[in-house]
Coordinates of C-alpha atoms in Angstrom, one line a residue:
Chain A
X30 CA 0.0 0.0 0.0
X31 CA 1.3 3.4 -1.0
X32 CA 0.3 6.7 0.3
X33 CA -1.9 8.6 -2.0
X34 CA 0.6 11.4 -2.7
X35 CA 3.1 8.9 -3.9
X36 CA 0.5 7.3 -6.2
X37 CA -0.4 10.7 -7.6
X38 CA 3.3 11.4 -8.5
X39 CA 3.7 8.0 -10.1
X40 CA 0.4 8.4 -12.1
X41 CA 1.4 11.9 -13.2
X42 CA 4.9 10.9 -14.3
X43 CA 3.7 7.6 -16.0
X44 CA 2.4 9.5 -19.1
X45 CA 5.5 11.4 -20.1
X46 CA 7.6 8.3 -19.2
X47 CA 5.5 6.2 -21.7
X48 CA 5.8 8.9 -24.3
X49 CA 9.6 9.2 -23.9
X50 CA 10.1 5.5 -24.1
X51 CA 7.9 5.4 -27.2
X52 CA 10.2 8.0 -28.8
X53 CA 13.3 5.9 -27.9
X54 CA 11.9 2.7 -29.4
X55 CA 10.3 4.6 -32.2
X56 CA 6.6 3.8 -31.6
X57 CA 4.8 6.9 -32.8
X58 CA 1.4 5.3 -32.3
X59 CA 2.1 4.9 -28.5
X60 CA 2.9 8.6 -28.3
X61 CA -0.5 9.3 -29.9
X62 CA -2.1 7.0 -27.4
X63 CA -0.5 8.8 -24.5
X64 CA -1.5 12.2 -26.0
X65 CA -5.1 10.9 -26.3
X66 CA -5.0 9.8 -22.7
X67 CA -3.7 13.2 -21.6
X68 CA -6.4 15.1 -23.5
X69 CA -9.2 12.9 -22.2
X70 CA -7.7 13.3 -18.7
X71 CA -7.9 17.0 -19.1
X72 CA -11.6 16.9 -20.1
X73 CA -12.3 14.7 -17.0
X74 CA -10.2 17.0 -14.8
X75 CA -12.6 19.8 -15.9
X76 CA -15.7 17.7 -15.1
X77 CA -14.2 16.6 -11.8
X78 CA -14.5 20.2 -10.5
X79 CA -18.2 20.1 -11.0
X80 CA -18.8 16.4 -10.2
X81 CA -16.2 15.5 -7.6
X82 CA -15.9 18.7 -5.7
X83 CA -19.3 20.3 -6.4
X84 CA -21.4 17.1 -6.5
X85 CA -23.0 18.1 -9.7
X86 CA -23.5 15.0 -11.8
X87 CA -23.4 16.5 -15.3
X88 CA -24.2 14.0 -18.0
X89 CA -23.8 16.8 -20.6
X90 CA -20.2 17.8 -20.4
X91 CA -19.7 16.6 -23.9
X92 CA -21.4 19.9 -24.8
X93 CA -18.2 21.8 -23.8
X94 CA -15.9 19.2 -25.3
X95 CA -17.8 19.5 -28.6
X96 CA -17.9 23.3 -28.5
X97 CA -14.1 23.4 -28.0
X98 CA -13.8 21.0 -30.9
X99 CA -16.0 23.0 -33.2
X100 CA -14.3 26.2 -32.2
X101 CA -11.1 24.7 -33.5
X102 CA -12.8 23.2 -36.5
X103 CA -14.7 26.3 -37.6
X104 CA -11.7 28.7 -37.1
X105 CA -9.3 26.3 -38.8
X106 CA -11.6 25.5 -41.7
X107 CA -12.1 29.2 -42.5
X108 CA -8.3 29.7 -42.3
X109 CA -7.9 26.7 -44.6
X110 CA -10.3 28.0 -47.2
X111 CA -9.3 31.7 -46.8
X112 CA -13.0 32.7 -46.3
X113 CA -13.9 35.0 -43.5
X114 CA -16.3 33.8 -40.8
X115 CA -19.5 35.8 -41.2
X116 CA -21.5 36.2 -37.9
X117 CA -23.9 38.6 -39.5
X118 CA -22.8 41.6 -37.4
X119 CA -19.0 41.1 -37.6
X120 CA -16.6 39.2 -39.8
X121 CA -13.7 37.2 -38.6
X122 CA -10.8 35.6 -40.3
X123 CA -10.1 32.0 -39.5
X124 CA -6.9 31.1 -37.7
X125 CA -4.6 28.2 -37.4
X126 CA -2.9 29.5 -34.3
X127 CA -3.5 27.3 -31.2
X128 CA -3.3 30.0 -28.5
X129 CA -6.1 32.0 -30.2
X130 CA -8.1 28.8 -30.8
X131 CA -7.7 27.8 -27.2
X132 CA -8.9 31.2 -26.0
X133 CA -12.0 31.0 -28.2
X134 CA -12.7 27.5 -27.1
X135 CA -12.4 28.5 -23.5
X136 CA -14.6 31.6 -23.9
X137 CA -17.3 29.8 -26.0
X138 CA -17.6 26.9 -23.6
X139 CA -17.5 29.1 -20.5
X140 CA -20.3 31.1 -22.0
X141 CA -22.3 28.0 -22.8
X142 CA -21.6 26.7 -19.3
X143 CA -22.9 30.0 -17.9
X144 CA -26.2 29.7 -19.8
X145 CA -26.7 26.0 -19.2
X146 CA -25.7 26.4 -15.6
X147 CA -28.1 29.2 -15.0
X148 CA -30.9 27.0 -16.3
X149 CA -29.8 23.6 -15.1
X150 CA -28.8 24.6 -11.5
X151 CA -32.4 25.5 -10.8
X152 CA -32.9 21.8 -10.5
X153 CA -31.1 19.2 -8.4
X154 CA -30.4 15.5 -8.2
X155 CA -31.8 13.4 -11.0
X156 CA -33.4 16.4 -12.7
X157 CA -30.0 18.0 -13.0
X158 CA -28.5 14.8 -14.6
X159 CA -31.4 14.8 -17.1
X160 CA -31.4 18.4 -18.0
X161 CA -27.6 18.4 -18.7
X162 CA -28.1 15.3 -20.8
X163 CA -30.9 17.1 -22.7
X164 CA -28.6 20.1 -23.4
X165 CA -26.0 17.6 -24.7
X166 CA -28.6 16.1 -27.0
X167 CA -29.6 19.6 -28.2
X168 CA -26.1 20.3 -29.5
X169 CA -25.7 16.8 -30.8
X170 CA -28.8 16.9 -33.0
X171 CA -28.1 20.5 -34.0
X172 CA -24.7 19.7 -35.3
X173 CA -26.0 16.6 -37.1
X174 CA -28.6 18.5 -39.0
X175 CA -26.5 21.6 -39.6
X176 CA -24.8 21.1 -42.9
X177 CA -22.5 24.2 -42.8
X178 CA -19.6 22.4 -41.0
X179 CA -20.0 18.8 -42.3
X180 CA -23.2 17.9 -40.5
X181 CA -23.2 14.2 -39.7
X182 CA -20.0 13.5 -41.6
X183 CA -17.9 15.9 -39.5
X184 CA -15.1 18.1 -40.8
X185 CA -11.4 17.4 -41.5
X186 CA -8.6 19.8 -40.9
X187 CA -5.7 18.7 -43.0
X188 CA -2.8 20.2 -41.2
X189 CA -2.5 20.4 -37.4
X190 CA -2.7 24.0 -36.0
X191 CA 0.4 25.8 -35.0
X192 CA 1.9 26.8 -31.7
X193 CA 4.8 29.3 -31.5
X194 CA 8.1 27.5 -31.1
X195 CA 6.6 24.0 -31.3
X196 CA 6.4 21.7 -34.3
X197 CA 3.0 20.4 -33.6
X198 CA 3.2 17.8 -36.4
X199 CA 6.0 16.0 -34.5
X200 CA 4.1 13.6 -32.2
X201 CA 6.3 14.0 -29.1
X202 CA 6.3 17.8 -29.4
X203 CA 2.5 17.8 -29.6
X204 CA 2.4 15.5 -26.6
X205 CA 4.7 17.8 -24.7
X206 CA 2.4 20.7 -25.4
X207 CA -0.7 18.8 -24.3
X208 CA 1.0 17.5 -21.2
X209 CA 2.1 21.0 -20.3
X210 CA -1.5 22.2 -20.5
X211 CA -2.6 19.2 -18.4
X212 CA 0.0 20.0 -15.8
X213 CA -0.9 23.7 -15.7
X214 CA -4.6 22.9 -15.3
X215 CA -3.9 20.3 -12.6
X216 CA -1.8 22.8 -10.7
X217 CA -4.7 25.4 -11.0
X218 CA -7.3 22.8 -9.9
X219 CA -5.1 22.0 -6.9
X220 CA -5.1 25.7 -6.0
X221 CA -8.8 26.0 -6.5
X222 CA -9.6 23.0 -4.3
X223 CA -7.7 24.4 -1.4
X224 CA -8.9 28.0 -1.9
X225 CA -11.7 29.5 0.2
X226 CA -13.9 29.2 -3.0
X227 CA -13.0 25.5 -3.4
X228 CA -13.7 24.8 0.3
X229 CA -17.1 26.6 0.0
X230 CA -18.1 24.5 -3.1
X231 CA -17.1 21.3 -1.2
X232 CA -19.2 22.5 1.7
X233 CA -22.1 23.3 -0.5
X234 CA -22.0 19.7 -1.8
X235 CA -22.1 18.3 1.8
X236 CA -24.6 20.7 3.2
X237 CA -26.1 23.5 1.2
X238 CA -28.2 24.8 4.0
X239 CA -25.3 25.5 6.3
X240 CA -23.4 27.2 3.5
X241 CA -26.4 29.4 2.9
X242 CA -26.5 30.2 6.7
X243 CA -23.0 31.4 6.6
X244 CA -24.1 33.9 4.0
X245 CA -22.8 32.3 0.8
X246 CA -25.0 31.5 -2.1
X247 CA -24.7 27.8 -3.1
X248 CA -26.3 28.6 -6.5
X249 CA -23.5 31.1 -7.3
X250 CA -20.8 28.9 -6.0
X251 CA -22.1 26.0 -8.1
X252 CA -22.5 28.2 -11.2
X253 CA -18.9 29.5 -11.0
X254 CA -17.6 25.9 -10.5
X255 CA -19.7 24.8 -13.5
X256 CA -18.4 27.5 -15.7
X257 CA -14.7 26.8 -14.8
X258 CA -15.4 23.1 -15.3
X259 CA -17.0 23.7 -18.7
X260 CA -14.2 25.9 -19.8
X261 CA -11.5 23.3 -19.0
X262 CA -13.4 20.6 -20.8
X263 CA -13.8 23.0 -23.7
X264 CA -10.1 23.5 -23.9
X265 CA -9.7 19.7 -23.9
X266 CA -12.1 19.5 -26.8
X267 CA -10.0 21.9 -28.9
X268 CA -6.9 19.8 -28.2
X269 CA -8.8 16.6 -29.0
X270 CA -9.9 18.0 -32.3
X271 CA -6.3 19.0 -33.1
X272 CA -5.1 15.5 -32.2
X273 CA -7.5 13.9 -34.6
X274 CA -7.5 16.8 -37.1
X275 CA -11.2 15.9 -37.3
X276 CA -14.4 17.0 -35.6
X277 CA -17.8 15.4 -35.7
X278 CA -21.1 15.4 -33.8
X279 CA -19.8 12.4 -31.9
X280 CA -17.9 14.8 -29.7
X281 CA -21.3 16.0 -28.4
X282 CA -22.7 12.5 -27.9
X283 CA -24.0 11.5 -24.5
X284 CA -21.7 8.5 -24.6
X285 CA -18.8 10.9 -24.5
X286 CA -20.2 12.6 -21.4
X287 CA -20.7 9.1 -19.9
X288 CA -17.0 8.3 -20.6
X289 CA -15.8 11.4 -18.8
X290 CA -17.8 10.3 -15.7
X291 CA -16.3 6.8 -16.1
X292 CA -12.8 8.2 -16.1
X293 CA -13.4 10.0 -12.8
X294 CA -15.1 7.1 -11.1
X295 CA -12.5 4.6 -12.4
X296 CA -9.7 6.7 -11.0
X297 CA -11.3 7.8 -7.8
X298 CA -13.9 10.5 -7.5
X299 CA -13.1 13.7 -5.7
X300 CA -9.4 13.2 -6.1
X301 CA -7.3 15.6 -8.0
X302 CA -5.5 12.9 -10.0
X303 CA -8.5 10.5 -10.2
X304 CA -9.5 11.6 -13.7
X305 CA -5.9 11.3 -14.9
X306 CA -5.5 7.8 -13.6
X307 CA -9.0 6.9 -14.9
X308 CA -8.4 8.3 -18.4
X309 CA -5.1 6.5 -18.7
X310 CA -6.5 3.3 -17.5
X311 CA -9.5 3.6 -19.9
X312 CA -7.3 4.3 -22.9
X313 CA -5.0 1.4 -22.0
X314 CA -8.0 -1.0 -21.5
X315 CA -9.5 0.2 -24.8
X316 CA -6.2 -0.4 -26.6
X317 CA -5.5 -3.8 -25.0
X318 CA -9.0 -5.2 -25.1
X319 CA -9.7 -4.2 -28.7
X320 CA -6.7 -6.4 -29.6
X321 CA -8.2 -9.3 -27.7
X322 CA -11.7 -9.4 -29.1
X323 CA -14.0 -7.6 -31.5
X324 CA -16.5 -7.4 -28.7
X325 CA -14.1 -5.8 -26.3
X326 CA -16.8 -3.4 -25.0
X327 CA -18.3 -6.3 -23.2
X328 CA -15.1 -6.7 -21.1
X329 CA -14.9 -2.9 -20.7
X330 CA -18.5 -2.9 -19.4
X331 CA -17.7 -5.8 -17.0
X332 CA -14.6 -4.1 -15.6
X333 CA -16.6 -0.9 -15.1
X334 CA -19.4 -2.7 -13.4
X335 CA -17.0 -4.4 -11.1
X336 CA -15.4 -1.1 -10.2
X337 CA -18.7 0.5 -9.5
X338 CA -20.1 -2.4 -7.4
X339 CA -17.0 -3.4 -5.5
X340 CA -14.2 -0.9 -5.7
X341 CA -15.5 2.3 -4.2
X342 CA -13.0 5.1 -4.3
X343 CA -11.7 3.9 -7.6
X344 CA -8.3 2.7 -8.5
X345 CA -6.5 5.3 -6.3
X346 CA -8.8 4.5 -3.4
X347 CA -8.2 0.8 -3.8
X348 CA -4.4 1.2 -4.1
X349 CA -4.0 3.7 -1.3
X350 CA -6.5 2.0 1.0
X351 CA -7.8 5.3 2.1
X352 CA -11.3 4.6 0.9
X353 CA -13.6 7.2 -0.7
X354 CA -12.2 10.7 -0.6
X355 CA -15.5 12.1 0.7
X356 CA -19.1 11.0 1.5
Chain B
X6 CA -49.8 22.2 -46.4
X7 CA -53.1 20.4 -46.5
X8 CA -55.3 19.5 -43.6
X9 CA -54.9 15.9 -44.6
X10 CA -51.2 16.0 -44.2
X11 CA -51.5 17.7 -40.9
X12 CA -53.9 15.1 -39.6
X13 CA -51.6 12.4 -40.7
X14 CA -48.7 14.0 -38.9
X15 CA -50.8 14.4 -35.8
X16 CA -51.5 10.7 -35.9
X17 CA -47.8 9.9 -36.4
X18 CA -47.1 12.1 -33.4
X19 CA -49.6 10.3 -31.3
X20 CA -48.2 6.9 -32.3
X21 CA -44.7 7.9 -31.4
X22 CA -46.0 9.5 -28.2
X23 CA -47.8 6.3 -27.2
X24 CA -44.6 4.2 -27.8
X25 CA -42.6 6.7 -25.7
X26 CA -45.2 6.2 -23.0
X27 CA -44.5 2.5 -22.9
X28 CA -40.8 3.2 -22.4
X29 CA -41.3 6.1 -20.0
X30 CA -43.8 4.2 -17.8
X31 CA -41.3 1.6 -17.0
X32 CA -38.6 4.2 -16.3
X33 CA -40.7 6.3 -14.1
X34 CA -42.1 3.4 -12.2
X35 CA -38.6 2.1 -11.5
X36 CA -37.5 5.6 -10.5
X37 CA -40.6 6.3 -8.4
X38 CA -40.7 3.0 -6.6
X39 CA -37.0 2.3 -6.2
X40 CA -35.3 5.6 -6.7
X41 CA -33.2 4.1 -9.5
X42 CA -32.0 5.7 -12.7
X43 CA -31.8 2.9 -15.2
X44 CA -29.9 4.0 -18.3
X45 CA -30.1 0.3 -19.5
X46 CA -33.8 0.6 -20.1
X47 CA -33.1 1.3 -23.8
X48 CA -31.3 -2.0 -24.0
X49 CA -34.4 -3.8 -22.9
X50 CA -36.3 -2.1 -25.7
X51 CA -33.6 -3.4 -28.0
X52 CA -33.8 -6.9 -26.6
X53 CA -37.6 -6.9 -27.2
X54 CA -37.1 -5.9 -30.8
X55 CA -34.4 -8.5 -31.4
X56 CA -36.4 -11.3 -29.8
X57 CA -39.4 -10.4 -31.9
X58 CA -37.4 -10.2 -35.1
X59 CA -35.7 -13.6 -34.4
X60 CA -39.0 -15.3 -33.5
X61 CA -40.8 -13.8 -36.5
X62 CA -38.1 -15.0 -38.8
X63 CA -38.3 -18.5 -37.3
X64 CA -42.1 -18.9 -37.0
X65 CA -43.5 -16.3 -39.3
X66 CA -46.1 -15.4 -36.7
X67 CA -46.2 -11.7 -35.6
X68 CA -48.3 -12.5 -32.5
X69 CA -45.7 -15.1 -31.3
X70 CA -43.0 -12.4 -32.0
X71 CA -44.8 -9.9 -29.8
X72 CA -45.2 -12.5 -27.1
X73 CA -41.5 -13.4 -27.4
X74 CA -40.6 -9.7 -27.0
X75 CA -42.5 -9.5 -23.7
X76 CA -41.0 -12.7 -22.4
X77 CA -37.4 -12.0 -23.5
X78 CA -37.4 -8.4 -22.1
X79 CA -39.1 -9.4 -18.8
X80 CA -36.6 -12.3 -18.4
X81 CA -33.7 -10.1 -19.2
X82 CA -35.1 -7.6 -16.7
X83 CA -35.3 -10.2 -13.9
X84 CA -31.8 -11.4 -14.6
X85 CA -30.4 -7.9 -14.6
X86 CA -32.3 -6.9 -11.5
X87 CA -31.1 -10.0 -9.5
X88 CA -27.5 -9.7 -10.7
X89 CA -26.8 -6.0 -10.7
X90 CA -29.7 -3.6 -10.1
X91 CA -30.5 -4.7 -6.5
X92 CA -27.1 -3.8 -5.4
X93 CA -27.7 -0.2 -6.6
X94 CA -30.9 0.8 -4.7
X95 CA -29.0 2.2 -1.8
X96 CA -26.3 3.8 -3.9
X97 CA -26.3 7.4 -5.1
X98 CA -27.4 8.4 -8.6
X99 CA -23.9 8.6 -9.9
X100 CA -23.2 4.9 -9.2
X101 CA -26.5 4.0 -10.8
X102 CA -25.8 6.0 -13.9
X103 CA -22.4 4.4 -14.2
X104 CA -23.4 0.8 -13.5
X105 CA -26.3 0.9 -15.9
X106 CA -24.0 2.6 -18.5
X107 CA -21.8 -0.4 -18.1
X108 CA -24.8 -2.6 -18.6
X109 CA -25.5 -0.8 -21.9
X110 CA -22.0 -1.7 -23.1
X111 CA -22.4 -5.3 -22.1
X112 CA -25.9 -5.8 -23.5
X113 CA -25.3 -3.9 -26.8
X114 CA -22.1 -5.8 -27.5
X115 CA -23.7 -9.1 -26.4
X116 CA -26.5 -8.5 -28.9
X117 CA -24.0 -7.6 -31.6
X118 CA -22.1 -10.8 -30.8
X119 CA -25.3 -12.9 -31.0
X120 CA -26.9 -11.3 -34.1
X121 CA -24.1 -9.6 -35.9
X122 CA -23.8 -5.9 -36.9
X123 CA -26.3 -5.9 -39.7
X124 CA -29.8 -4.7 -39.0
X125 CA -32.7 -7.2 -38.9
X126 CA -36.1 -6.6 -40.4
X127 CA -39.4 -7.4 -38.8
X128 CA -42.3 -7.3 -41.3
X129 CA -45.6 -5.7 -40.6
X130 CA -48.2 -8.6 -40.5
X131 CA -49.9 -8.9 -43.9
X132 CA -53.4 -8.2 -42.5
X133 CA -52.2 -4.8 -41.3
X134 CA -49.9 -4.0 -44.2
X135 CA -52.3 -1.8 -46.1
X136 CA -53.9 1.6 -45.4
X137 CA -57.2 2.2 -43.6
X138 CA -59.5 4.9 -44.7
X139 CA -60.5 7.0 -41.8
X140 CA -63.6 9.2 -41.6
X141 CA -62.9 12.2 -43.7
X142 CA -61.2 10.2 -46.4
X143 CA -57.7 10.1 -44.8
X144 CA -55.8 6.9 -45.8
X145 CA -53.5 5.9 -42.9
X146 CA -51.4 2.8 -42.4
X147 CA -53.4 0.2 -40.6
X148 CA -50.3 -1.0 -38.6
X149 CA -49.6 2.5 -37.1
X150 CA -53.3 2.8 -36.2
X151 CA -53.1 -0.6 -34.4
X152 CA -50.0 0.6 -32.6
X153 CA -51.9 3.6 -31.2
X154 CA -54.8 1.3 -30.1
X155 CA -52.5 -1.3 -28.6
X156 CA -50.5 1.4 -26.8
X157 CA -53.7 3.0 -25.4
X158 CA -55.0 -0.4 -24.3
X159 CA -51.7 -1.1 -22.5
X160 CA -51.7 2.4 -20.9
X161 CA -55.3 1.8 -19.7
X162 CA -54.2 -1.6 -18.3
X163 CA -51.3 0.0 -16.5
X164 CA -53.4 2.7 -15.0
X165 CA -55.8 0.0 -13.7
X166 CA -53.0 -2.2 -12.4
X167 CA -51.4 0.7 -10.5
X168 CA -54.6 2.3 -9.4
X169 CA -57.0 -0.5 -8.7
X170 CA -55.1 -3.8 -7.8
X171 CA -53.4 -5.0 -4.7
X172 CA -50.1 -5.1 -6.5
X173 CA -50.6 -1.5 -7.6
X174 CA -51.4 -0.5 -4.0
X175 CA -48.2 -2.1 -2.8
X176 CA -46.2 -0.4 -5.6
X177 CA -47.6 3.0 -4.7
X178 CA -47.0 2.3 -1.0
X179 CA -43.4 1.3 -1.7
X180 CA -43.0 4.6 -3.4
X181 CA -44.2 6.4 -0.3
X182 CA -42.4 4.4 2.4
X183 CA -40.5 1.3 1.8
X184 CA -39.8 0.4 5.4
X185 CA -43.4 0.6 6.3
X186 CA -44.7 -1.8 3.7
X187 CA -41.8 -4.1 4.4
X188 CA -42.9 -4.1 8.0
X189 CA -46.5 -4.9 6.9
X190 CA -45.2 -8.2 5.5
X191 CA -44.8 -7.3 1.8
X192 CA -41.8 -9.1 0.3
X193 CA -40.2 -5.9 -0.9
X194 CA -37.4 -7.4 -2.9
X195 CA -39.8 -9.7 -4.8
X196 CA -41.9 -6.6 -5.4
X197 CA -39.0 -4.7 -6.8
X198 CA -38.0 -7.5 -9.1
X199 CA -41.6 -7.6 -10.3
X200 CA -41.8 -3.9 -11.0
X201 CA -38.5 -4.1 -12.8
X202 CA -39.7 -7.0 -14.9
X203 CA -43.0 -5.1 -15.7
X204 CA -41.0 -2.0 -16.8
X205 CA -38.8 -4.2 -18.9
X206 CA -41.7 -6.0 -20.6
X207 CA -43.3 -2.7 -21.5
X208 CA -40.0 -1.5 -23.0
X209 CA -39.6 -4.8 -24.9
X210 CA -43.2 -4.6 -26.3
X211 CA -42.5 -1.0 -27.5
X212 CA -39.3 -2.3 -29.2
X213 CA -41.1 -5.0 -31.0
X214 CA -43.9 -2.8 -32.1
X215 CA -41.6 -0.1 -33.4
X216 CA -39.2 -2.7 -34.8
X217 CA -41.7 -3.4 -37.7
X218 CA -41.6 0.3 -38.7
X219 CA -37.8 0.9 -38.4
X220 CA -35.0 -1.6 -38.7
X221 CA -33.9 -3.7 -35.7
X222 CA -30.3 -2.9 -34.8
X223 CA -27.8 -2.6 -32.0
X224 CA -28.0 0.8 -30.4
X225 CA -31.6 1.4 -31.4
X226 CA -32.5 1.8 -27.7
X227 CA -30.3 4.8 -26.9
X228 CA -32.1 7.6 -28.8
X229 CA -35.4 6.3 -27.5
X230 CA -34.0 6.1 -24.0
X231 CA -33.1 9.7 -24.1
X232 CA -36.5 10.7 -25.4
X233 CA -38.1 8.6 -22.6
X234 CA -36.0 10.5 -20.0
X235 CA -37.1 13.8 -21.5
X236 CA -40.7 12.5 -21.2
X237 CA -40.4 11.6 -17.5
X238 CA -38.6 14.8 -16.7
X239 CA -41.3 16.9 -18.4
X240 CA -44.0 14.8 -16.8
X241 CA -42.5 14.7 -13.3
X242 CA -40.4 11.7 -12.2
X243 CA -42.5 8.9 -10.6
X244 CA -45.8 10.1 -12.1
X245 CA -47.5 7.7 -14.6
X246 CA -49.9 10.4 -15.5
X247 CA -47.0 12.8 -16.1
X248 CA -45.4 10.1 -18.3
X249 CA -48.5 9.9 -20.5
X250 CA -48.9 13.7 -20.8
X251 CA -45.2 14.1 -21.4
X252 CA -45.0 11.3 -23.9
X253 CA -47.8 12.8 -26.0
X254 CA -46.3 16.3 -25.8
X255 CA -42.9 15.0 -26.9
X256 CA -44.3 12.8 -29.6
X257 CA -46.4 15.6 -31.1
X258 CA -43.7 18.3 -30.7
X259 CA -41.1 16.1 -32.3
X260 CA -43.2 15.0 -35.3
X261 CA -45.0 18.3 -36.0
X262 CA -41.9 20.4 -35.4
X263 CA -40.1 18.6 -38.2
X264 CA -42.9 19.4 -40.6
X265 CA -44.2 22.8 -39.5
X266 CA -41.0 24.6 -38.6
X267 CA -39.4 24.6 -42.1
X268 CA -42.7 25.6 -43.5
X269 CA -43.1 28.5 -41.0
X270 CA -39.5 29.6 -41.7
X271 CA -40.2 29.4 -45.4
X272 CA -42.3 32.5 -45.0
X273 CA -39.4 34.6 -43.9
X274 CA -36.4 33.2 -45.8
X275 CA -35.5 31.3 -48.9
X276 CA -36.6 27.7 -49.3
X277 CA -33.3 25.9 -48.9
X278 CA -32.1 27.7 -45.8
X279 CA -35.6 27.4 -44.3
X280 CA -35.3 23.6 -44.7
X281 CA -31.9 23.3 -43.2
X282 CA -32.4 25.8 -40.4
X283 CA -35.9 24.5 -39.8
X284 CA -34.9 20.9 -39.5
X285 CA -31.9 21.8 -37.3
X286 CA -34.0 23.7 -34.9
X287 CA -36.8 21.1 -35.0
X288 CA -34.4 18.4 -33.9
X289 CA -33.7 20.4 -30.8
X290 CA -37.3 21.4 -30.1
X291 CA -38.2 18.7 -27.5
X292 CA -35.1 19.6 -25.5
X293 CA -36.1 23.2 -25.6
X294 CA -39.5 22.1 -24.5
X295 CA -38.0 20.2 -21.6
X296 CA -35.7 23.1 -20.6
X297 CA -38.7 25.5 -20.6
X298 CA -40.8 23.2 -18.5
X299 CA -38.0 22.7 -16.0
X300 CA -37.4 26.5 -15.8
X301 CA -41.0 27.1 -14.8
X302 CA -41.6 23.8 -12.9
X303 CA -38.3 22.4 -11.7
X304 CA -39.9 19.0 -10.8
X305 CA -41.9 18.6 -14.0
X306 CA -45.6 19.0 -14.7
X307 CA -46.9 16.5 -12.2
X308 CA -43.8 15.9 -10.1
X309 CA -43.5 16.4 -6.4
X310 CA -40.2 17.6 -4.9

């Protein structure tokens, strides 16, 4: 049994270690796999702020993931075709620059999270799960029946977008960039969790009435958490789109939202590194099981079921023997 | 836009609403009585459709196929309840969402393994294959009309079962206070298994009935599941009456929106963009409806907090 801090460090360093080893033995596919895991982890780290800390079971976080993806897809496709983006009242040029795309992805998904949060946070419990799911479906069906950016077929970007000083087409450099973003966000999340704001959100999850008595508004706390959470998942969406150089309505699908929750629970809910461990494990299982059988989702389902039924606290909880991090 | 077309679309909306009710009734019963969110309800719908298609292919009898769908879905429901679901009653919603999400993966892939990836087809019985002329000279497919009637009959039966029978009283009592009815000597775990099997059978029946209109394929349950959730959230979770009202609202909005919105937009913009924008908005309409209902009534139309 290892203390949790040790496990976190191991989990955090495992990804770059795998990527570096893959460079040495010249296995570019493994680097891509590690990049994929890091991006999915980032999306789940975003959700974990709402779900793990705030207790808000959002089954619609794919909205933000998809918005980030489409922010990238729309900007890059306009840059690719040299046509300005006409919003009716203003015209924009497209761009292939990652920092600008990230900023747009964060802003757009934060704005969407604000609107969705304002409406969805009026409800609680199972109604909240369902209304977030419904918002996800709204975006999913809208992109499917909206032909401008590929509709159901999705949209390809032929060349990965650029980042100053980095050759993004080189797998290991792109991995490095993604991992740096993940590390920065994890650091930020760690700070948020221990800040007065983070403590207040955690308290609102445990007992909203008491938080209200102290003079804080649980609604506003949850809304802010939801917006930050959505923005981080949106950033992950933009990176994911860049990894695949492809966007499609699948990014908005409710199965995507379900997978983010799976990462968190698999790794350990309410733990900073839970989503990272969960996402890595998921990508690893996906990769290994799909080699074993065409029907590997059966095994994945079985593993997941066993974790939910018998391993509360997820993998980190099971390994560190410290049980669930909270309630 | 003729009146005939409009009436036809209203009937289509009713038919899809009634089918949604069969799905939503099971979901809302299971949530109301046991407090359980079952994402795998759509898989039971799929199991019903596959059982019906397989039996119809083997025997050629549509009635046998319908019977098979009920039996297969109810049996699957019992197995799932005994093996997994009963461990989840005391868990929070998050665990329930995840475990039933895992069940979807297992059941979908299991079905793909058994039947392959290609869709199956279930034929409409030959007696019902043609159109029926309704009063007013509207020709409407007989099969769809029968679906509406069967669905209404099942709905009536369900209302009687819940409202008038001993089992129904126990179910409603279990919803109110499970310790109390357990103390009164009702075998609560058998009751739960029964309610789950009943919900499963209703979903299976809906799957078989719809399977003759659409193709029977893996994953067919998920879109319907989401619609059924929208229905019970609009109606108020736990309320059968809410499920019926919500199902009809969603069925009609979904069907009529797709036809009327492009036409309405055609008045203010050119035809091609009216069609694309109209259908894009129409596909979101029921979710907009749900959001609006929840904004004004956070626990749904007939829900209690």
